[in-house]
Amino acid sequence: MKIGILTSGGDAPGMNAAIRAVVKSAIHNGIEVMGIKHGYKGLINEELVPLVSSDVDGISEKGGTILKTARCPEFMEEQGRKKALETLKKFEIDGLVVIGGDGSFQGAEKLEKLGVKVIGLPGTIDNDLAYTDYCIGFDTTLNTVLECIAKIKDTDSSHEKTTIVEVMGRYCGDLALYSALAGGGEIISTPEMKLDFHTICTKLSENIGKGKNDNIIIITERMYDIEELQKYLEEKLNISIRSTVLGFVQRGGNPSAFDRVLAGKMGIKAVELLMKDSSGRFVGIRDNKIIDVDFSSINNINDNKQKEYDLLKELL
Ligand code: ADP
Ligand code: F6P
């Protein structure tokens, strides 16, 4: 048996640990592994390299992905996917492990429909895949966000100032929500619990009224123009406010122990599934158990996330 592995979409800390686990577990079970460079682009352009155990030694602790990653518009077209299928046939790949986020999974599902055996591992800092409690990379990024906010808090506290902090997450508020829950912020606005400018201003004004002049307002990206929000608050409250977009610092760094272990367990599960001839499954973790769900059921469990938000918002 020969399997392929690729990382796709935005990179996430822990992707390397997942690659390592898949390679080690496959080789342990007598399976050959081909690494596909640059995600789906590499599948179309035949960028395949054999991976042996020594290729993945020591990579768990490194951020990014040794296989590189890419966004591949060509793969969105049927023609591109057909080319990818030809490559898989040419290299006699019996099964494919796709590590990526929501978009990569949609691509994986389409590839599966062409008859390819595919298993998906959730690798995204956004944690926006509702079927799993955690995606690989989220924990590391959450810790990075908290570290950055702690630094901002030091200077905010000295100057008695408020800062708006914009975090990543694409259209998912988990990074913002969990950062606030972990003590990083006083006011939070996410796509799931969106506050308008007026409400943010009222909350801030209340805090200032109680003598809390240094506040952190955490917002998820893509919701507002951060400078517009800053200007609005400054004008309404007649104070000076700072704003910081954390940006790509959030995607880098050595993965946390949690992400490495999670990636390791998920990688082993992916190989186990391929050996059982399973296909069209996404690996995840729910209630501390490694699970796998069918591609088709992925959209039916978004309710879980909303329930979690309803519960957690009481803690804010
Ligand atoms: P992520 O996987 O991190 O969400 P993207 O959304 O950019 O990142 O998706 C990564 C890649 O997956 C895209 O560049 C494209 O090649 C493929 N992809 C995304 N959505 C689809 C889709 N609907 N159909 C086919 N392929 C897709
Ligand atoms: O999906 C991961 C992510 O970092 C999102 O949080 C962010 O919106 C997006 O990728 C940024 O994408 P790009 O690397 O294309 O700028």
mmCIF file of C-alpha atoms and ligand atoms in Angstrom:
data_model
loop_
_atom_site.group_PDB
_atom_site.id
_atom_site.type_symbol
_atom_site.label_atom_id
_atom_site.label_comp_id
_atom_site.label_asym_id
_atom_site.label_seq_id
_atom_site.Cartn_x
_atom_site.Cartn_y
_atom_site.Cartn_z
ATOM 1 C CA MET A 1 0.000 0.000 0.000
ATOM 2 C CA LYS A 2 1.148 3.537 -0.773
ATOM 3 C CA ILE A 3 -0.400 6.713 0.636
ATOM 4 C CA GLY A 4 0.052 10.413 -0.055
ATOM 5 C CA ILE A 5 -0.032 13.279 2.398
ATOM 6 C CA LEU A 6 -0.431 17.003 1.848
ATOM 7 C CA THR A 7 -1.013 20.193 3.816
ATOM 8 C CA SER A 8 -3.325 22.787 2.298
ATOM 9 C CA GLY A 9 -4.714 26.270 2.956
ATOM 10 C CA GLY A 10 -3.375 28.377 5.810
ATOM 11 C CA ASP A 11 -0.574 26.682 7.722
ATOM 12 C CA ALA A 12 -1.101 25.837 11.387
ATOM 13 C CA PRO A 13 1.352 24.965 14.159
ATOM 14 C CA GLY A 14 1.205 21.198 14.646
ATOM 15 C CA MET A 15 0.906 20.317 10.959
ATOM 16 C CA ASN A 16 4.448 18.920 11.132
ATOM 17 C CA ALA A 17 3.570 16.762 14.112
ATOM 18 C CA ALA A 18 0.656 15.379 12.110
ATOM 19 C CA ILE A 19 2.905 14.655 9.118
ATOM 20 C CA ARG A 20 5.366 12.905 11.414
ATOM 21 C CA ALA A 21 2.648 10.765 12.972
ATOM 22 C CA VAL A 22 1.219 9.722 9.612
ATOM 23 C CA VAL A 23 4.655 8.858 8.208
ATOM 24 C CA LYS A 24 5.847 6.952 11.302
ATOM 25 C CA SER A 25 2.586 5.098 11.723
ATOM 26 C CA ALA A 26 2.379 4.193 8.030
ATOM 27 C CA ILE A 27 5.952 2.931 7.893
ATOM 28 C CA HIS A 28 5.396 0.957 11.096
ATOM 29 C CA ASN A 29 2.558 -0.787 9.264
ATOM 30 C CA GLY A 30 4.542 -1.450 6.105
ATOM 31 C CA ILE A 31 2.943 1.359 4.087
ATOM 32 C CA GLU A 32 4.925 3.628 1.752
ATOM 33 C CA VAL A 33 4.377 7.389 2.034
ATOM 34 C CA MET A 34 4.701 10.092 -0.600
ATOM 35 C CA GLY A 35 4.780 13.709 0.533
ATOM 36 C CA ILE A 36 2.955 16.094 -1.801
ATOM 37 C CA LYS A 37 4.417 19.608 -1.778
ATOM 38 C CA HIS A 38 2.307 22.797 -1.863
ATOM 39 C CA GLY A 39 -1.069 21.203 -1.205
ATOM 40 C CA TYR A 40 -3.378 20.608 -4.141
ATOM 41 C CA LYS A 41 -1.050 22.609 -6.368
ATOM 42 C CA GLY A 42 1.613 19.943 -5.910
ATOM 43 C CA LEU A 43 -0.898 17.273 -6.763
ATOM 44 C CA ILE A 44 -1.637 19.006 -10.044
ATOM 45 C CA ASN A 45 2.037 19.731 -10.793
ATOM 46 C CA GLU A 46 3.327 16.285 -9.708
ATOM 47 C CA GLU A 47 5.452 17.559 -6.814
ATOM 48 C CA LEU A 48 5.739 14.254 -4.979
ATOM 49 C CA VAL A 49 8.643 13.059 -2.851
ATOM 50 C CA PRO A 50 9.003 9.799 -0.963
ATOM 51 C CA LEU A 51 9.072 10.253 2.810
ATOM 52 C CA VAL A 52 11.006 7.950 5.090
ATOM 53 C CA SER A 53 11.195 7.927 8.854
ATOM 54 C CA SER A 54 14.358 10.029 9.064
ATOM 55 C CA ASP A 55 12.685 12.778 6.986
ATOM 56 C CA VAL A 56 10.286 13.468 9.828
ATOM 57 C CA ASP A 57 12.620 13.106 12.802
ATOM 58 C CA GLY A 58 12.548 16.204 14.999
ATOM 59 C CA ILE A 59 9.886 18.066 13.028
ATOM 60 C CA SER A 60 7.128 17.940 15.673
ATOM 61 C CA GLU A 61 8.500 20.929 17.517
ATOM 62 C CA LYS A 62 8.629 23.125 14.421
ATOM 63 C CA GLY A 63 5.887 25.513 13.310
ATOM 64 C CA GLY A 64 4.750 25.738 9.682
ATOM 65 C CA THR A 65 4.738 22.701 7.440
ATOM 66 C CA ILE A 66 7.729 20.935 5.893
ATOM 67 C CA LEU A 67 5.532 20.012 2.936
ATOM 68 C CA LYS A 68 4.738 23.699 2.309
ATOM 69 C CA THR A 69 1.192 24.779 1.640
ATOM 70 C CA ALA A 70 -0.710 26.810 -0.906
ATOM 71 C CA ARG A 71 -4.091 28.048 -1.989
ATOM 72 C CA CYS A 72 -4.859 26.495 -5.366
ATOM 73 C CA PRO A 73 -7.621 28.098 -7.447
ATOM 74 C CA GLU A 74 -7.013 25.531 -10.218
ATOM 75 C CA PHE A 75 -8.227 22.783 -7.913
ATOM 76 C CA MET A 76 -11.581 24.545 -7.577
ATOM 77 C CA GLU A 77 -12.166 23.662 -11.255
ATOM 78 C CA GLU A 78 -13.104 20.170 -12.395
ATOM 79 C CA GLN A 79 -10.226 20.196 -14.852
ATOM 80 C CA GLY A 80 -7.714 20.781 -12.058
ATOM 81 C CA ARG A 81 -9.131 17.995 -9.941
ATOM 82 C CA LYS A 82 -8.980 15.606 -12.907
ATOM 83 C CA LYS A 83 -5.293 16.424 -13.292
ATOM 84 C CA ALA A 84 -4.812 15.748 -9.570
ATOM 85 C CA LEU A 85 -6.541 12.402 -10.009
ATOM 86 C CA GLU A 86 -4.218 11.514 -12.878
ATOM 87 C CA THR A 87 -1.193 12.280 -10.694
ATOM 88 C CA LEU A 88 -2.503 10.037 -7.927
ATOM 89 C CA LYS A 89 -3.000 7.229 -10.446
ATOM 90 C CA LYS A 90 0.405 7.761 -12.035
ATOM 91 C CA PHE A 91 2.163 7.517 -8.655
ATOM 92 C CA GLU A 92 -0.062 4.592 -7.626
ATOM 93 C CA ILE A 93 -1.334 6.309 -4.488
ATOM 94 C CA ASP A 94 -3.985 4.192 -2.755
ATOM 95 C CA GLY A 95 -5.080 6.754 -0.194
ATOM 96 C CA LEU A 96 -4.595 10.415 0.609
ATOM 97 C CA VAL A 97 -4.334 12.301 3.907
ATOM 98 C CA VAL A 98 -5.336 15.972 3.613
ATOM 99 C CA ILE A 99 -4.366 18.250 6.490
ATOM 100 C CA GLY A 100 -6.124 21.604 6.260
ATOM 101 C CA GLY A 101 -9.160 23.675 7.047
ATOM 102 C CA ASP A 102 -12.651 24.075 5.777
ATOM 103 C CA GLY A 103 -11.706 24.874 2.168
ATOM 104 C CA SER A 104 -9.209 22.025 1.919
ATOM 105 C CA PHE A 105 -11.890 19.682 3.223
ATOM 106 C CA GLN A 106 -14.323 20.797 0.545
ATOM 107 C CA GLY A 107 -11.621 19.972 -1.982
ATOM 108 C CA ALA A 108 -11.035 16.598 -0.310
ATOM 109 C CA GLU A 109 -14.712 15.776 -0.532
ATOM 110 C CA LYS A 110 -14.742 16.507 -4.251
ATOM 111 C CA LEU A 111 -11.665 14.363 -4.780
ATOM 112 C CA GLU A 112 -13.328 11.537 -2.887
ATOM 113 C CA LYS A 113 -16.285 11.747 -5.253
ATOM 114 C CA LEU A 114 -13.827 11.001 -8.089
ATOM 115 C CA GLY A 115 -13.023 7.716 -6.372
ATOM 116 C CA VAL A 116 -9.967 8.675 -4.315
ATOM 117 C CA LYS A 117 -9.706 7.298 -0.782
ATOM 118 C CA VAL A 118 -9.341 10.432 1.353
ATOM 119 C CA ILE A 119 -9.025 11.111 5.076
ATOM 120 C CA GLY A 120 -9.049 14.691 6.412
ATOM 121 C CA LEU A 121 -7.165 15.969 9.463
ATOM 122 C CA PRO A 122 -8.310 19.375 10.786
ATOM 123 C CA GLY A 123 -5.345 21.749 10.651
ATOM 124 C CA THR A 124 -6.370 25.364 11.118
ATOM 125 C CA ILE A 125 -5.771 28.044 13.718
ATOM 126 C CA ASP A 126 -9.348 29.243 13.190
ATOM 127 C CA ASN A 127 -10.948 26.203 14.884
ATOM 128 C CA ASP A 128 -13.827 26.716 12.512
ATOM 129 C CA LEU A 129 -14.704 23.069 11.931
ATOM 130 C CA ALA A 130 -17.676 22.436 14.175
ATOM 131 C CA TYR A 131 -17.512 18.618 14.132
ATOM 132 C CA THR A 132 -14.359 18.669 16.255
ATOM 133 C CA ASP A 133 -13.768 20.386 19.606
ATOM 134 C CA TYR A 134 -10.229 21.307 18.563
ATOM 135 C CA CYS A 135 -8.340 21.704 15.301
ATOM 136 C CA ILE A 136 -4.579 21.259 15.136
ATOM 137 C CA GLY A 137 -2.972 24.692 15.637
ATOM 138 C CA PHE A 138 -5.733 26.396 17.571
ATOM 139 C CA ASP A 139 -4.214 25.860 21.023
ATOM 140 C CA THR A 140 -0.805 27.196 19.984
ATOM 141 C CA THR A 141 -2.332 30.275 18.392
ATOM 142 C CA LEU A 142 -4.541 30.875 21.399
ATOM 143 C CA ASN A 143 -1.430 30.890 23.589
ATOM 144 C CA THR A 144 0.318 33.259 21.188
ATOM 145 C CA VAL A 145 -2.648 35.624 21.273
ATOM 146 C CA LEU A 146 -2.665 35.553 25.070
ATOM 147 C CA GLU A 147 1.067 36.219 25.190
ATOM 148 C CA CYS A 148 0.669 39.231 22.887
ATOM 149 C CA ILE A 149 -2.294 40.564 24.833
ATOM 150 C CA ALA A 150 -0.367 40.237 28.107
ATOM 151 C CA LYS A 151 2.334 42.473 26.646
ATOM 152 C CA ILE A 152 -0.209 45.005 25.442
ATOM 153 C CA LYS A 153 -1.804 44.935 28.900
ATOM 154 C CA ASP A 154 1.461 45.955 30.554
ATOM 155 C CA THR A 155 1.728 49.134 28.556
ATOM 156 C CA ASP A 156 -2.041 49.788 28.650
ATOM 157 C CA SER A 157 -1.999 49.527 32.405
ATOM 158 C CA SER A 158 0.953 51.935 32.707
ATOM 159 C CA HIS A 159 -0.715 54.500 30.461
ATOM 160 C CA GLU A 160 -4.265 53.711 31.587
ATOM 161 C CA LYS A 161 -5.335 53.195 28.006
ATOM 162 C CA THR A 162 -7.643 50.869 26.132
ATOM 163 C CA THR A 163 -6.567 48.806 23.122
ATOM 164 C CA ILE A 164 -8.674 47.143 20.458
ATOM 165 C CA VAL A 165 -6.997 43.850 19.492
ATOM 166 C CA GLU A 166 -7.969 42.194 16.216
ATOM 167 C CA VAL A 167 -7.358 38.452 16.105
ATOM 168 C CA MET A 168 -7.620 35.956 13.249
ATOM 169 C CA GLY A 169 -10.309 33.315 12.893
ATOM 170 C CA ARG A 170 -11.680 34.067 9.448
ATOM 171 C CA TYR A 171 -15.444 33.882 10.175
ATOM 172 C CA CYS A 172 -15.116 32.000 13.471
ATOM 173 C CA GLY A 173 -14.871 33.693 16.867
ATOM 174 C CA ASP A 174 -13.163 30.907 18.808
ATOM 175 C CA LEU A 175 -9.782 32.634 19.038
ATOM 176 C CA ALA A 176 -11.418 35.813 20.329
ATOM 177 C CA LEU A 177 -13.789 34.009 22.676
ATOM 178 C CA TYR A 178 -11.222 31.673 24.215
ATOM 179 C CA SER A 179 -8.701 34.515 24.582
ATOM 180 C CA ALA A 180 -11.259 36.525 26.527
ATOM 181 C CA LEU A 181 -12.226 33.514 28.633
ATOM 182 C CA ALA A 182 -8.599 32.905 29.474
ATOM 183 C CA GLY A 183 -8.420 36.388 30.892
ATOM 184 C CA GLY A 184 -7.220 38.339 27.899
ATOM 185 C CA GLY A 185 -10.004 40.851 27.462
ATOM 186 C CA GLU A 186 -12.858 42.849 28.940
ATOM 187 C CA ILE A 187 -15.021 43.325 25.852
ATOM 188 C CA ILE A 188 -15.371 40.862 23.012
ATOM 189 C CA SER A 189 -17.105 40.845 19.667
ATOM 190 C CA THR A 190 -17.152 37.808 17.381
ATOM 191 C CA PRO A 191 -19.223 36.775 14.359
ATOM 192 C CA GLU A 192 -21.324 34.621 16.697
ATOM 193 C CA MET A 193 -21.843 37.391 19.258
ATOM 194 C CA LYS A 194 -21.418 40.556 17.241
ATOM 195 C CA LEU A 195 -21.664 43.890 19.038
ATOM 196 C CA ASP A 196 -22.323 47.109 17.168
ATOM 197 C CA PHE A 197 -20.127 50.173 17.708
ATOM 198 C CA HIS A 198 -22.698 51.727 20.037
ATOM 199 C CA THR A 199 -22.809 48.664 22.338
ATOM 200 C CA ILE A 200 -19.011 48.417 22.468
ATOM 201 C CA CYS A 201 -18.906 52.097 23.352
ATOM 202 C CA THR A 202 -21.513 51.702 26.105
ATOM 203 C CA LYS A 203 -19.626 48.771 27.670
ATOM 204 C CA LEU A 204 -16.344 50.640 27.506
ATOM 205 C CA SER A 205 -17.899 53.735 28.998
ATOM 206 C CA GLU A 206 -19.345 51.649 31.883
ATOM 207 C CA ASN A 207 -15.926 50.148 32.598
ATOM 208 C CA ILE A 208 -14.272 53.553 32.560
ATOM 209 C CA GLY A 209 -17.047 54.809 34.845
ATOM 210 C CA LYS A 210 -16.084 52.099 37.325
ATOM 211 C CA GLY A 211 -12.464 53.258 37.231
ATOM 212 C CA LYS A 212 -11.191 50.645 34.732
ATOM 213 C CA ASN A 213 -9.321 52.750 32.210
ATOM 214 C CA ASP A 214 -7.187 50.014 30.668
ATOM 215 C CA ASN A 215 -9.449 47.674 28.729
ATOM 216 C CA ILE A 216 -8.787 45.130 26.041
ATOM 217 C CA ILE A 217 -11.450 44.914 23.353
ATOM 218 C CA ILE A 218 -10.976 41.695 21.377
ATOM 219 C CA ILE A 219 -12.559 41.532 17.946
ATOM 220 C CA THR A 220 -12.489 38.862 15.267
ATOM 221 C CA GLU A 221 -11.024 39.915 11.913
ATOM 222 C CA ARG A 222 -13.207 40.764 8.919
ATOM 223 C CA MET A 223 -16.013 42.221 11.047
ATOM 224 C CA TYR A 224 -15.217 45.915 11.164
ATOM 225 C CA ASP A 225 -12.693 48.428 10.007
ATOM 226 C CA ILE A 226 -10.602 48.561 13.186
ATOM 227 C CA GLU A 227 -9.524 52.174 12.564
ATOM 228 C CA GLU A 228 -13.143 53.225 12.137
ATOM 229 C CA LEU A 229 -14.033 51.585 15.448
ATOM 230 C CA GLN A 230 -11.092 53.255 17.157
ATOM 231 C CA LYS A 231 -12.109 56.665 15.784
ATOM 232 C CA TYR A 232 -15.741 56.145 16.804
ATOM 233 C CA LEU A 233 -14.820 55.281 20.398
ATOM 234 C CA GLU A 234 -12.313 58.128 20.644
ATOM 235 C CA GLU A 235 -14.832 60.669 19.425
ATOM 236 C CA LYS A 236 -17.734 59.405 21.526
ATOM 237 C CA LEU A 237 -15.761 59.084 24.758
ATOM 238 C CA ASN A 238 -13.234 61.821 24.149
ATOM 239 C CA ILE A 239 -10.289 59.596 25.027
ATOM 240 C CA SER A 240 -7.309 58.262 23.160
ATOM 241 C CA ILE A 241 -7.442 54.562 22.231
ATOM 242 C CA ARG A 242 -4.952 52.198 20.626
ATOM 243 C CA SER A 243 -5.548 49.419 18.146
ATOM 244 C CA THR A 244 -3.416 46.436 17.152
ATOM 245 C CA VAL A 245 -3.939 43.856 14.437
ATOM 246 C CA LEU A 246 -2.033 40.785 15.603
ATOM 247 C CA GLY A 247 -1.702 39.409 12.068
ATOM 248 C CA PHE A 248 0.600 36.604 11.004
ATOM 249 C CA VAL A 249 2.456 36.332 14.284
ATOM 250 C CA GLN A 250 -0.553 34.175 15.178
ATOM 251 C CA ARG A 251 0.215 31.526 12.560
ATOM 252 C CA GLY A 252 3.843 30.914 13.502
ATOM 253 C CA GLY A 253 5.743 29.457 16.393
ATOM 254 C CA ASN A 254 6.526 26.116 17.950
ATOM 255 C CA PRO A 255 3.371 24.094 18.472
ATOM 256 C CA SER A 256 2.149 23.647 22.031
ATOM 257 C CA ALA A 257 2.360 20.228 23.674
ATOM 258 C CA PHE A 258 -1.419 19.944 23.289
ATOM 259 C CA ASP A 259 -1.250 20.478 19.522
ATOM 260 C CA ARG A 260 1.635 18.040 19.107
ATOM 261 C CA VAL A 261 -0.165 15.297 21.016
ATOM 262 C CA LEU A 262 -3.455 15.997 19.250
ATOM 263 C CA ALA A 263 -1.730 15.908 15.860
ATOM 264 C CA GLY A 264 0.026 12.664 16.819
ATOM 265 C CA LYS A 265 -3.203 10.933 17.803
ATOM 266 C CA MET A 266 -5.034 12.185 14.721
ATOM 267 C CA GLY A 267 -2.205 11.106 12.416
ATOM 268 C CA ILE A 268 -2.306 7.581 13.799
ATOM 269 C CA LYS A 269 -6.075 7.513 13.362
ATOM 270 C CA ALA A 270 -5.784 8.578 9.712
ATOM 271 C CA VAL A 271 -3.497 5.652 8.899
ATOM 272 C CA GLU A 272 -5.705 3.263 10.841
ATOM 273 C CA LEU A 273 -8.714 4.385 8.783
ATOM 274 C CA LEU A 274 -6.911 3.997 5.466
ATOM 275 C CA MET A 275 -5.773 0.523 6.487
ATOM 276 C CA LYS A 276 -9.402 -0.363 7.187
ATOM 277 C CA ASP A 277 -10.231 0.800 3.663
ATOM 278 C CA SER A 278 -12.274 3.707 5.047
ATOM 279 C CA SER A 279 -12.675 6.813 2.959
ATOM 280 C CA GLY A 280 -14.427 10.150 3.117
ATOM 281 C CA ARG A 281 -13.819 10.542 6.852
ATOM 282 C CA PHE A 282 -12.720 13.579 8.828
ATOM 283 C CA VAL A 283 -10.779 12.914 12.017
ATOM 284 C CA GLY A 284 -11.543 15.029 15.078
ATOM 285 C CA ILE A 285 -11.647 15.095 18.851
ATOM 286 C CA ARG A 286 -14.830 15.277 20.836
ATOM 287 C CA ASP A 287 -15.212 14.883 24.597
ATOM 288 C CA ASN A 288 -11.518 13.952 24.709
ATOM 289 C CA LYS A 289 -11.946 11.041 22.307
ATOM 290 C CA ILE A 290 -10.494 10.834 18.821
ATOM 291 C CA ILE A 291 -13.407 10.427 16.436
ATOM 292 C CA ASP A 292 -14.000 10.245 12.721
ATOM 293 C CA VAL A 293 -17.088 11.510 10.961
ATOM 294 C CA ASP A 294 -18.408 11.154 7.470
ATOM 295 C CA PHE A 295 -17.831 14.021 5.041
ATOM 296 C CA SER A 296 -21.595 14.357 4.641
ATOM 297 C CA SER A 297 -22.320 14.864 8.349
ATOM 298 C CA ILE A 298 -19.947 17.770 8.761
ATOM 299 C CA ASN A 299 -22.562 20.478 8.310
ATOM 300 C CA ASN A 300 -25.097 18.930 10.649
ATOM 301 C CA ILE A 301 -23.284 19.632 13.867
ATOM 302 C CA ASN A 302 -22.772 23.371 13.806
ATOM 303 C CA ASP A 303 -25.387 23.594 16.555
ATOM 304 C CA ASN A 304 -22.760 22.276 18.993
ATOM 305 C CA LYS A 305 -20.729 25.427 18.558
ATOM 306 C CA GLN A 306 -23.685 27.750 19.121
ATOM 307 C CA LYS A 307 -24.587 25.888 22.314
ATOM 308 C CA GLU A 308 -21.018 26.251 23.530
ATOM 309 C CA TYR A 309 -21.092 29.988 22.878
ATOM 310 C CA ASP A 310 -24.378 30.360 24.738
ATOM 311 C CA LEU A 311 -22.885 28.545 27.718
ATOM 312 C CA LEU A 312 -19.505 30.257 27.751
ATOM 313 C CA LYS A 313 -20.733 33.798 27.328
ATOM 314 C CA GLU A 314 -21.955 33.695 30.926
ATOM 315 C CA LEU A 315 -18.318 33.618 31.974
ATOM 316 C CA LEU A 316 -17.366 36.791 30.183
HETATM 317 P P1 ADP B 1 -8.360 26.280 4.395
HETATM 318 O O1 ADP B 1 -8.253 24.863 4.017
HETATM 319 O O2 ADP B 1 -7.339 26.709 5.399
HETATM 320 O O3 ADP B 1 -9.770 26.679 4.770
HETATM 321 P P2 ADP B 1 -8.753 27.566 1.792
HETATM 322 O O4 ADP B 1 -10.177 27.895 2.031
HETATM 323 O O5 ADP B 1 -7.918 28.615 1.148
HETATM 324 O O6 ADP B 1 -7.966 27.168 3.117
HETATM 325 O O7 ADP B 1 -8.706 26.253 0.901
HETATM 326 C C1 ADP B 1 -7.480 25.671 0.528
HETATM 327 C C2 ADP B 1 -7.589 25.119 -0.866
HETATM 328 O O8 ADP B 1 -8.591 24.090 -0.902
HETATM 329 C C3 ADP B 1 -8.041 26.106 -1.941
HETATM 330 O O9 ADP B 1 -6.989 26.907 -2.411
HETATM 331 C C4 ADP B 1 -8.545 25.158 -3.015
HETATM 332 O O10 ADP B 1 -7.485 24.595 -3.739
HETATM 333 C C5 ADP B 1 -9.207 24.057 -2.188
HETATM 334 N N1 ADP B 1 -10.644 24.336 -2.056
HETATM 335 C C6 ADP B 1 -11.237 25.235 -1.248
HETATM 336 N N2 ADP B 1 -12.578 25.240 -1.420
HETATM 337 C C7 ADP B 1 -12.826 24.344 -2.397
HETATM 338 C C8 ADP B 1 -14.010 23.901 -3.053
HETATM 339 N N3 ADP B 1 -15.204 24.388 -2.754
HETATM 340 N N4 ADP B 1 -13.878 22.947 -4.006
HETATM 341 C C9 ADP B 1 -12.678 22.443 -4.333
HETATM 342 N N5 ADP B 1 -11.536 22.815 -3.753
HETATM 343 C C10 ADP B 1 -11.585 23.754 -2.806
HETATM 344 O O1 F6P B 2 -7.346 30.159 7.887
HETATM 345 C C1 F6P B 2 -6.227 30.644 8.568
HETATM 346 C C2 F6P B 2 -6.088 32.124 8.372
HETATM 347 O O2 F6P B 2 -4.932 32.567 9.044
HETATM 348 C C3 F6P B 2 -7.283 32.969 8.778
HETATM 349 O O3 F6P B 2 -7.321 33.168 10.169
HETATM 350 C C4 F6P B 2 -7.057 34.220 7.984
HETATM 351 O O4 F6P B 2 -8.267 34.900 7.755
HETATM 352 C C5 F6P B 2 -6.493 33.686 6.707
HETATM 353 O O5 F6P B 2 -5.923 32.421 6.994
HETATM 354 C C6 F6P B 2 -5.424 34.566 6.086
HETATM 355 O O6 F6P B 2 -5.118 34.012 4.862
HETATM 356 P P1 F6P B 2 -3.863 34.391 3.957
HETATM 357 O O7 F6P B 2 -2.723 33.563 4.413
HETATM 358 O O8 F6P B 2 -4.287 33.996 2.586
HETATM 359 O O9 F6P B 2 -3.659 35.853 4.115
#
